[in-house]
Coordinates of C-alpha atoms and ligand atoms in Angstrom, one line a residue:
Chain A
X25 CA 8.7 -0.2 -45.2
X26 CA 5.0 0.2 -44.6
X27 CA 3.6 -1.8 -41.6
X28 CA 0.1 -2.8 -41.0
X29 CA -1.7 -1.4 -38.0
X30 CA -2.5 -3.4 -34.9
X31 CA -6.3 -3.4 -34.3
X32 CA -8.0 -1.7 -31.3
X33 CA -9.7 -3.8 -28.6
X34 CA -11.8 -2.7 -25.6
X35 CA -10.1 -1.5 -22.4
X36 CA -12.5 -3.9 -20.5
X37 CA -13.6 -3.5 -16.9
X38 CA -10.3 -4.1 -15.2
X39 CA -8.0 -1.3 -16.4
X40 CA -8.1 0.9 -13.3
X41 CA -4.9 -0.1 -11.5
X42 CA -3.0 -0.6 -14.7
X43 CA -3.7 2.9 -16.1
X44 CA -3.9 5.0 -13.0
X45 CA -1.4 7.9 -12.8
X46 CA -0.8 10.1 -9.8
X47 CA -2.6 13.5 -10.1
X48 CA -3.6 12.8 -13.7
X49 CA -6.9 14.6 -13.1
X50 CA -5.0 17.9 -12.7
X51 CA -3.5 19.0 -16.0
X52 CA 0.0 20.4 -15.8
X53 CA 1.5 23.1 -18.0
X54 CA 4.7 25.0 -18.3
X55 CA 2.6 28.2 -18.5
X56 CA 0.2 29.9 -16.1
X57 CA -3.3 30.6 -17.0
X58 CA -7.0 30.7 -16.0
X59 CA -7.7 27.6 -13.8
X60 CA -11.0 25.9 -14.6
X61 CA -12.9 22.8 -13.5
X62 CA -14.8 20.5 -15.9
X63 CA -17.3 18.1 -14.4
X64 CA -19.8 15.8 -16.1
X65 CA -21.3 12.4 -16.4
X66 CA -21.2 9.7 -19.1
X67 CA -24.5 8.0 -19.8
X68 CA -25.4 5.0 -22.1
X69 CA -28.2 4.5 -24.5
X70 CA -30.6 3.6 -21.7
X71 CA -29.7 6.8 -19.8
X72 CA -27.7 4.7 -17.2
X73 CA -24.4 5.9 -15.9
X74 CA -21.3 4.5 -17.4
X75 CA -19.3 3.8 -14.3
X76 CA -16.3 2.1 -15.8
X77 CA -15.0 4.5 -18.4
X78 CA -11.7 6.2 -18.7
X79 CA -11.5 9.7 -20.1
X80 CA -8.4 11.3 -21.6
X81 CA -8.2 15.0 -22.6
X82 CA -5.5 16.7 -24.6
X83 CA -5.4 20.5 -25.3
X84 CA -3.4 23.5 -26.2
X85 CA -1.7 25.6 -23.6
X86 CA -3.3 28.8 -22.2
X87 CA -1.2 30.7 -24.9
X88 CA -2.6 28.4 -27.6
X89 CA 0.6 26.4 -28.0
X90 CA 1.1 22.6 -28.3
X91 CA 2.0 21.4 -24.8
X92 CA 5.8 21.3 -24.2
X93 CA 7.8 18.3 -23.2
X94 CA 7.5 18.1 -19.4
X95 CA 11.1 18.3 -18.2
X96 CA 11.2 17.7 -14.5
X97 CA 7.4 17.4 -14.2
X98 CA 5.6 14.4 -12.6
X99 CA 3.4 13.8 -15.6
X100 CA 2.9 14.9 -19.3
X101 CA 1.8 18.4 -19.9
X102 CA -1.6 19.2 -21.4
X103 CA -3.0 15.8 -20.7
X104 CA -5.6 14.4 -18.3
X105 CA -6.6 10.8 -17.6
X106 CA -9.6 10.2 -15.3
X107 CA -11.9 7.3 -14.4
X108 CA -15.6 7.7 -14.1
X109 CA -17.1 6.9 -10.7
X110 CA -20.0 4.5 -10.3
X111 CA -22.5 7.3 -11.0
X112 CA -20.7 8.0 -14.3
X113 CA -19.2 11.3 -13.1
X114 CA -15.8 12.7 -13.7
X115 CA -13.8 15.8 -12.8
X116 CA -10.9 17.5 -14.5
X117 CA -8.9 20.5 -13.3
X118 CA -7.1 22.3 -16.0
X119 CA -6.2 25.7 -17.5
X120 CA -8.4 27.3 -20.1
X121 CA -6.7 26.6 -23.5
X122 CA -5.9 29.5 -25.8
X123 CA -7.9 30.5 -29.0
X124 CA -11.2 32.0 -29.9
X125 CA -13.2 28.8 -29.3
X126 CA -11.1 26.8 -26.7
X127 CA -11.7 23.1 -26.4
X128 CA -10.4 19.9 -24.9
X129 CA -9.9 16.9 -27.2
X130 CA -11.6 14.0 -25.4
X131 CA -11.1 10.3 -25.9
X132 CA -13.5 7.9 -24.0
X133 CA -12.5 4.3 -23.4
X134 CA -14.8 1.7 -21.7
X135 CA -16.0 -1.8 -21.6
X136 CA -18.3 -2.2 -24.6
X137 CA -16.2 0.3 -26.6
X138 CA -14.1 -1.7 -29.0
X139 CA -12.3 1.5 -29.9
X140 CA -12.3 4.9 -28.2
X141 CA -14.9 7.5 -28.9
X142 CA -13.5 10.9 -29.8
X143 CA -15.2 14.1 -29.1
X144 CA -14.5 17.7 -27.9
X145 CA -15.6 19.7 -24.9
X146 CA -15.7 23.4 -25.9
X147 CA -15.3 26.0 -23.2
X148 CA -16.8 28.8 -25.2
X149 CA -20.2 30.3 -26.1
X150 CA -22.2 28.3 -28.6
X151 CA -21.9 31.0 -31.4
X152 CA -18.1 30.8 -31.1
X153 CA -18.3 27.0 -31.4
X154 CA -20.5 27.2 -34.5
X155 CA -17.9 29.5 -36.0
X156 CA -15.0 27.1 -35.5
X157 CA -13.9 26.1 -39.1
X158 CA -13.1 22.6 -37.8
X159 CA -16.8 22.1 -37.3
X160 CA -18.0 23.4 -40.6
X161 CA -19.7 20.1 -41.4
X162 CA -22.1 20.5 -38.5
X163 CA -22.2 24.3 -38.1
X164 CA -26.0 24.4 -38.5
X165 CA -26.8 21.3 -36.7
X166 CA -28.7 21.3 -33.4
X167 CA -26.4 18.5 -32.3
X168 CA -23.5 21.0 -32.0
X169 CA -24.8 21.9 -28.6
X170 CA -23.6 18.5 -27.3
X171 CA -20.0 19.8 -27.7
X172 CA -20.5 22.9 -25.6
X173 CA -19.8 22.8 -21.9
X174 CA -22.2 24.8 -19.9
X175 CA -21.1 27.4 -17.4
X176 CA -21.5 26.1 -13.8
X177 CA -20.3 29.0 -11.8
X178 CA -17.0 30.9 -11.7
X179 CA -14.5 29.0 -13.8
X180 CA -16.6 25.9 -13.6
X181 CA -18.0 24.0 -16.6
X182 CA -20.5 21.1 -16.9
X183 CA -20.4 18.7 -19.8
X184 CA -22.4 15.4 -20.0
X185 CA -21.7 12.8 -22.6
X186 CA -24.5 10.6 -24.0
X187 CA -23.1 7.7 -25.9
X188 CA -26.3 6.8 -27.7
X189 CA -29.9 7.9 -28.3
X190 CA -31.6 11.1 -27.2
X191 CA -29.2 13.9 -27.2
X192 CA -26.4 11.7 -28.4
X193 CA -23.0 13.5 -28.2
X194 CA -21.3 14.3 -31.5
X195 CA -18.4 11.9 -32.0
X196 CA -15.6 12.3 -34.5
X197 CA -14.1 9.9 -37.0
X198 CA -10.5 9.2 -35.8
Chain B
X21 CA -19.7 8.5 -43.1
X22 CA -21.9 6.3 -41.0
X23 CA -19.9 3.9 -38.9
X24 CA -22.8 1.4 -39.1
X25 CA -22.3 0.9 -42.8
X26 CA -18.5 1.4 -43.1
X27 CA -16.3 -1.6 -42.4
X28 CA -13.0 -0.3 -41.0
X29 CA -10.4 -2.6 -42.4
X30 CA -8.5 -2.7 -39.1
X31 CA -10.5 -1.6 -36.1
X32 CA -13.7 -3.3 -34.9
X33 CA -17.1 -1.4 -35.4
X34 CA -18.6 0.3 -32.3
X35 CA -21.7 -1.8 -32.5
X36 CA -21.0 -5.6 -32.5
X37 CA -24.0 -7.3 -30.9
X38 CA -22.1 -10.6 -30.3
X39 CA -20.2 -8.5 -27.6
X40 CA -23.2 -7.5 -25.6
X41 CA -21.8 -4.5 -23.9
X42 CA -21.5 -2.7 -27.2
X43 CA -25.3 -2.6 -27.7
X44 CA -26.1 0.3 -25.4
X45 CA -22.7 2.0 -25.7
X46 CA -22.2 2.3 -29.5
X47 CA -23.3 5.6 -31.0
X48 CA -26.1 5.5 -33.6
X49 CA -25.4 8.8 -35.3
X50 CA -22.9 9.1 -38.0
X51 CA -19.3 10.0 -37.0
X52 CA -18.4 13.6 -38.0
X53 CA -15.1 14.1 -39.9
X54 CA -12.6 16.6 -38.4
X55 CA -10.0 18.3 -40.7
X56 CA -7.0 16.1 -41.3
X57 CA -4.2 16.5 -38.7
X58 CA -6.7 17.8 -36.0
X59 CA -5.3 15.0 -33.7
X60 CA -1.7 15.3 -34.9
X61 CA -0.3 17.7 -32.2
X62 CA 2.8 15.8 -31.0
X63 CA 2.5 14.6 -27.4
X64 CA 1.8 13.9 -24.7
X65 CA 5.4 13.7 -23.7
X66 CA 6.1 11.4 -20.8
X67 CA 8.7 13.1 -18.5
X68 CA 12.0 11.6 -17.5
X69 CA 11.6 9.4 -14.4
X70 CA 7.9 8.7 -15.1
X71 CA 8.6 5.0 -15.4
X72 CA 10.8 3.7 -12.7
X73 CA 13.2 0.8 -12.9
X74 CA 11.5 -2.4 -12.0
X75 CA 8.0 -1.5 -13.3
X76 CA 8.5 -3.7 -16.3
X77 CA 9.0 -6.8 -14.1
X78 CA 5.6 -8.0 -12.9
X79 CA 7.2 -11.0 -11.2
X80 CA 9.2 -8.9 -8.7
X81 CA 6.3 -6.8 -7.1
X82 CA 5.4 -9.2 -4.3
X83 CA 7.4 -10.8 -1.5
X84 CA 8.2 -13.9 -3.6
X85 CA 7.7 -15.1 -7.1
X86 CA 4.1 -15.4 -8.4
X87 CA 2.6 -18.7 -9.5
X88 CA 2.4 -19.5 -13.2
X89 CA 4.5 -19.9 -16.3
X90 CA 7.2 -17.2 -16.2
X91 CA 7.6 -15.5 -19.5
X92 CA 9.5 -12.7 -21.2
X93 CA 7.4 -10.5 -23.4
X94 CA 9.2 -8.3 -25.8
X95 CA 8.5 -6.5 -29.1
X96 CA 8.8 -3.3 -31.1
X97 CA 6.5 -0.4 -31.2
X98 CA 6.4 0.9 -34.8
X99 CA 4.6 3.5 -36.9
X100 CA 2.8 2.9 -40.2
X101 CA 6.1 3.5 -42.0
X102 CA 7.7 0.8 -40.0
X103 CA 9.8 3.2 -38.1
X104 CA 10.4 2.8 -34.3
X105 CA 8.3 4.8 -31.9
X106 CA 11.0 5.9 -29.4
X107 CA 10.8 6.7 -25.7
X108 CA 7.0 6.0 -25.8
X109 CA 4.9 4.7 -22.9
X110 CA 3.8 1.0 -22.9
X111 CA 1.3 0.1 -20.1
X112 CA 0.1 -3.5 -19.6
X113 CA -2.4 -5.2 -17.2
X114 CA -3.5 -8.8 -17.0
X115 CA -5.1 -11.6 -14.9
X116 CA -2.9 -13.8 -12.8
X117 CA -2.1 -17.4 -13.8
X118 CA -5.5 -18.5 -12.5
X119 CA -7.4 -16.0 -14.6
X120 CA -8.2 -13.6 -11.8
X121 CA -7.5 -9.8 -11.8
X122 CA -6.3 -8.0 -8.8
X123 CA -9.3 -5.7 -9.1
X124 CA -12.4 -5.2 -6.9
X125 CA -14.8 -5.7 -9.8
X126 CA -13.4 -9.2 -10.6
X127 CA -15.7 -11.7 -8.9
X128 CA -14.4 -14.8 -10.7
X129 CA -13.8 -17.5 -8.0
X130 CA -10.3 -18.3 -9.1
X131 CA -7.7 -17.5 -6.4
X132 CA -5.8 -14.2 -6.1
X133 CA -2.1 -14.4 -6.0
X134 CA -0.7 -12.2 -3.3
X135 CA 2.6 -12.0 -5.3
X136 CA 1.0 -10.8 -8.5
X137 CA -0.8 -7.5 -9.2
X138 CA -0.6 -7.8 -13.0
X139 CA 0.3 -4.2 -13.8
X140 CA 3.5 -3.0 -15.6
X141 CA 4.9 -0.2 -17.6
X142 CA 7.9 0.5 -19.8
X143 CA 9.3 3.0 -22.1
X144 CA 10.4 1.9 -25.6
X145 CA 14.1 2.3 -26.4
X146 CA 15.6 4.1 -29.4
X147 CA 14.8 1.1 -31.6
X148 CA 11.2 1.0 -30.4
X149 CA 11.8 -2.1 -28.2
X150 CA 10.0 -2.8 -25.0
X151 CA 10.4 -5.8 -22.7
X152 CA 8.3 -7.2 -19.8
X153 CA 8.9 -10.1 -17.3
X154 CA 5.6 -11.6 -16.3
X155 CA 3.6 -14.9 -16.0
X156 CA 1.2 -16.2 -18.6
X157 CA -2.3 -15.1 -17.7
X158 CA -5.1 -17.6 -17.3
X159 CA -8.3 -17.7 -19.3
X160 CA -11.4 -16.5 -17.4
X161 CA -15.2 -16.8 -17.7
X162 CA -17.4 -13.9 -18.3
X163 CA -21.1 -13.3 -18.7
X164 CA -21.4 -12.3 -22.3
X165 CA -23.0 -15.6 -23.4
X166 CA -23.4 -19.2 -22.0
X167 CA -20.0 -20.8 -21.4
X168 CA -18.2 -17.6 -22.5
X169 CA -14.5 -17.6 -21.6
X170 CA -12.0 -15.0 -22.6
X171 CA -8.8 -16.4 -24.3
X172 CA -5.6 -15.8 -22.4
X173 CA -4.6 -12.2 -23.1
X174 CA -2.6 -9.2 -21.9
X175 CA -4.1 -5.7 -22.2
X176 CA -1.8 -3.1 -23.8
X177 CA -2.1 0.7 -23.8
X178 CA 0.2 2.8 -26.1
X179 CA 0.4 6.6 -26.0
X180 CA 2.3 6.8 -29.2
X181 CA 3.8 10.1 -30.3
X182 CA 0.6 12.0 -31.0
X183 CA -3.1 11.4 -30.2
X184 CA -3.7 10.0 -33.7
X185 CA -1.5 7.0 -32.6
X186 CA -3.2 6.4 -29.3
X187 CA -4.1 2.7 -29.1
X188 CA -5.5 0.3 -26.5
X189 CA -5.5 -3.3 -27.6
X190 CA -5.1 -6.9 -26.3
X191 CA -2.4 -9.4 -27.0
X192 CA -3.3 -13.1 -27.4
X193 CA -1.3 -16.3 -27.5
X194 CA -0.7 -18.6 -30.4
X195 CA -2.8 -21.7 -30.7
X196 CA -5.4 -20.7 -28.1
X197 CA -8.7 -22.6 -28.9
X198 CA -10.8 -20.0 -27.2
X199 CA -9.9 -17.4 -29.8
X200 CA -12.5 -19.0 -32.1
X201 CA -15.4 -18.3 -29.7
X202 CA -14.2 -14.9 -28.4
X203 CA -16.4 -12.0 -29.7
X204 CA -13.8 -9.4 -28.6
X205 CA -11.1 -10.9 -30.8
X206 CA -13.5 -11.7 -33.6
X207 CA -15.0 -8.1 -33.6
X208 CA -12.0 -7.2 -35.9
X209 CA -13.5 -7.8 -39.3
X210 CA -10.4 -8.7 -41.2
X211 CA -8.8 -12.1 -40.5
X212 CA -5.3 -11.0 -41.3
X213 CA -5.7 -8.0 -38.9
X214 CA -6.9 -10.3 -36.1
X215 CA -3.7 -12.4 -36.5
X216 CA -1.7 -9.2 -35.8
X217 CA -3.0 -9.4 -32.2
X218 CA -1.5 -12.8 -31.6
X219 CA 2.0 -13.0 -30.1
X220 CA 4.5 -15.5 -31.4
X221 CA 6.5 -18.0 -29.4
X222 CA 10.1 -16.8 -29.5
X223 CA 12.1 -19.2 -27.3
X224 CA 15.3 -17.2 -27.7
X225 CA 13.5 -14.1 -26.3
X226 CA 13.1 -16.1 -23.0
X227 CA 15.7 -17.2 -20.5
X228 CA 17.0 -20.7 -20.9
X229 CA 15.6 -23.0 -18.2
X230 CA 13.7 -20.1 -16.5
X231 CA 11.2 -18.3 -18.7
X232 CA 9.4 -18.8 -22.0
X233 CA 9.7 -16.0 -24.6
X234 CA 7.0 -14.3 -26.6
X235 CA 7.3 -11.6 -29.2
X236 CA 4.6 -9.0 -29.9
X237 CA 5.2 -6.1 -32.3
X238 CA 2.7 -3.3 -32.3
X239 CA 2.0 -1.0 -35.2
X240 CA 0.4 2.4 -34.5
X241 CA -1.6 4.6 -37.0
X242 CA 0.1 7.2 -39.0
X243 CA 3.7 8.2 -39.1
X244 CA 5.7 9.8 -36.4
X245 CA 4.5 13.4 -36.2
X246 CA 7.0 16.1 -36.9
X247 CA 7.5 18.2 -33.7
X248 CA 6.2 21.8 -34.1
X249 CA 8.8 24.6 -34.1
X250 CA 9.0 27.0 -31.2
Ligands
LIG311 FE1 -9.0 -9.0 -19.7

């Protein structure tokens, strides 16, 4: 029997204790791989930091597989959940996903977001990102740059999210 | 398609000026479509032992019982085909009976309750059922507009069985007069969809002489994803 979906509502400003998991900023896998760090900031339409957001990431394993069930682990595999700090910054430690244009699926929740924003942080060169068939609709758009994390040293990436206005990040329909 | 012109039949729009915080946080550019199933990789899978016994009883986390109307809150987590979403994580957070969150950003003058932190989690069973023991949260004022008060509500977070099912929502109470003036509740465009966020009084779900019962079923997007082969 078909059932009708429950609507989304904002996470509000008071979610922190309710949704905090131990070590959730360090993504666990059953496989080994290349350790990387992704840092960035979330900014609003006035360029002000969004200091009360929650970011979740989901990704393939280093060998390009769907993350396995995490038997004996302390948290789910392949998944990060982090809060932004007052200055809008966040930090995620993970392993580079497999594939020619590896990326993290990103969901952003915050006060003022009545439903999550969905985007991707690609950990690959821009030409590889433009060649990703999933992005065919925007392959020629200058906005595709907003999905590409910049190299910030050895195994470190920098990726800022602009919710609105100049340099607005590409967001996906759920 | 541009989200500004499309009315989602279920979810609110990003931009909803009556809820002021949306104004600088809603994207202006059209959303970009991804190929179907891009978000349909099953998981994340919560490992055994992630939720400990007792985490679903919010009235047993202090030295003694919290103030407020004790209530049992139970319901089923279902997919769009009406099938149970099994062994799935349900997280809740809420204000205390006075309408105050145990949170440093909550500056409402109502008292904290040392016996109530307002945080709970549970895993659904094989039928999709979850069950919490808690107290009814109080309404609280906020600065969205003059005399703005949030209706009594409990925040819910559902992981579902794949990212396409991920949902954060709020559960309201039947007959609350503040629902009519709440822009968060009213941001959902369809009246019938709004009603699906309201729990029902279910006395038999409670405990005779001890706790009121409320029932709240939650329906996630899509059907249960088929696990990928090895
Ligand atoms: Fe709230």
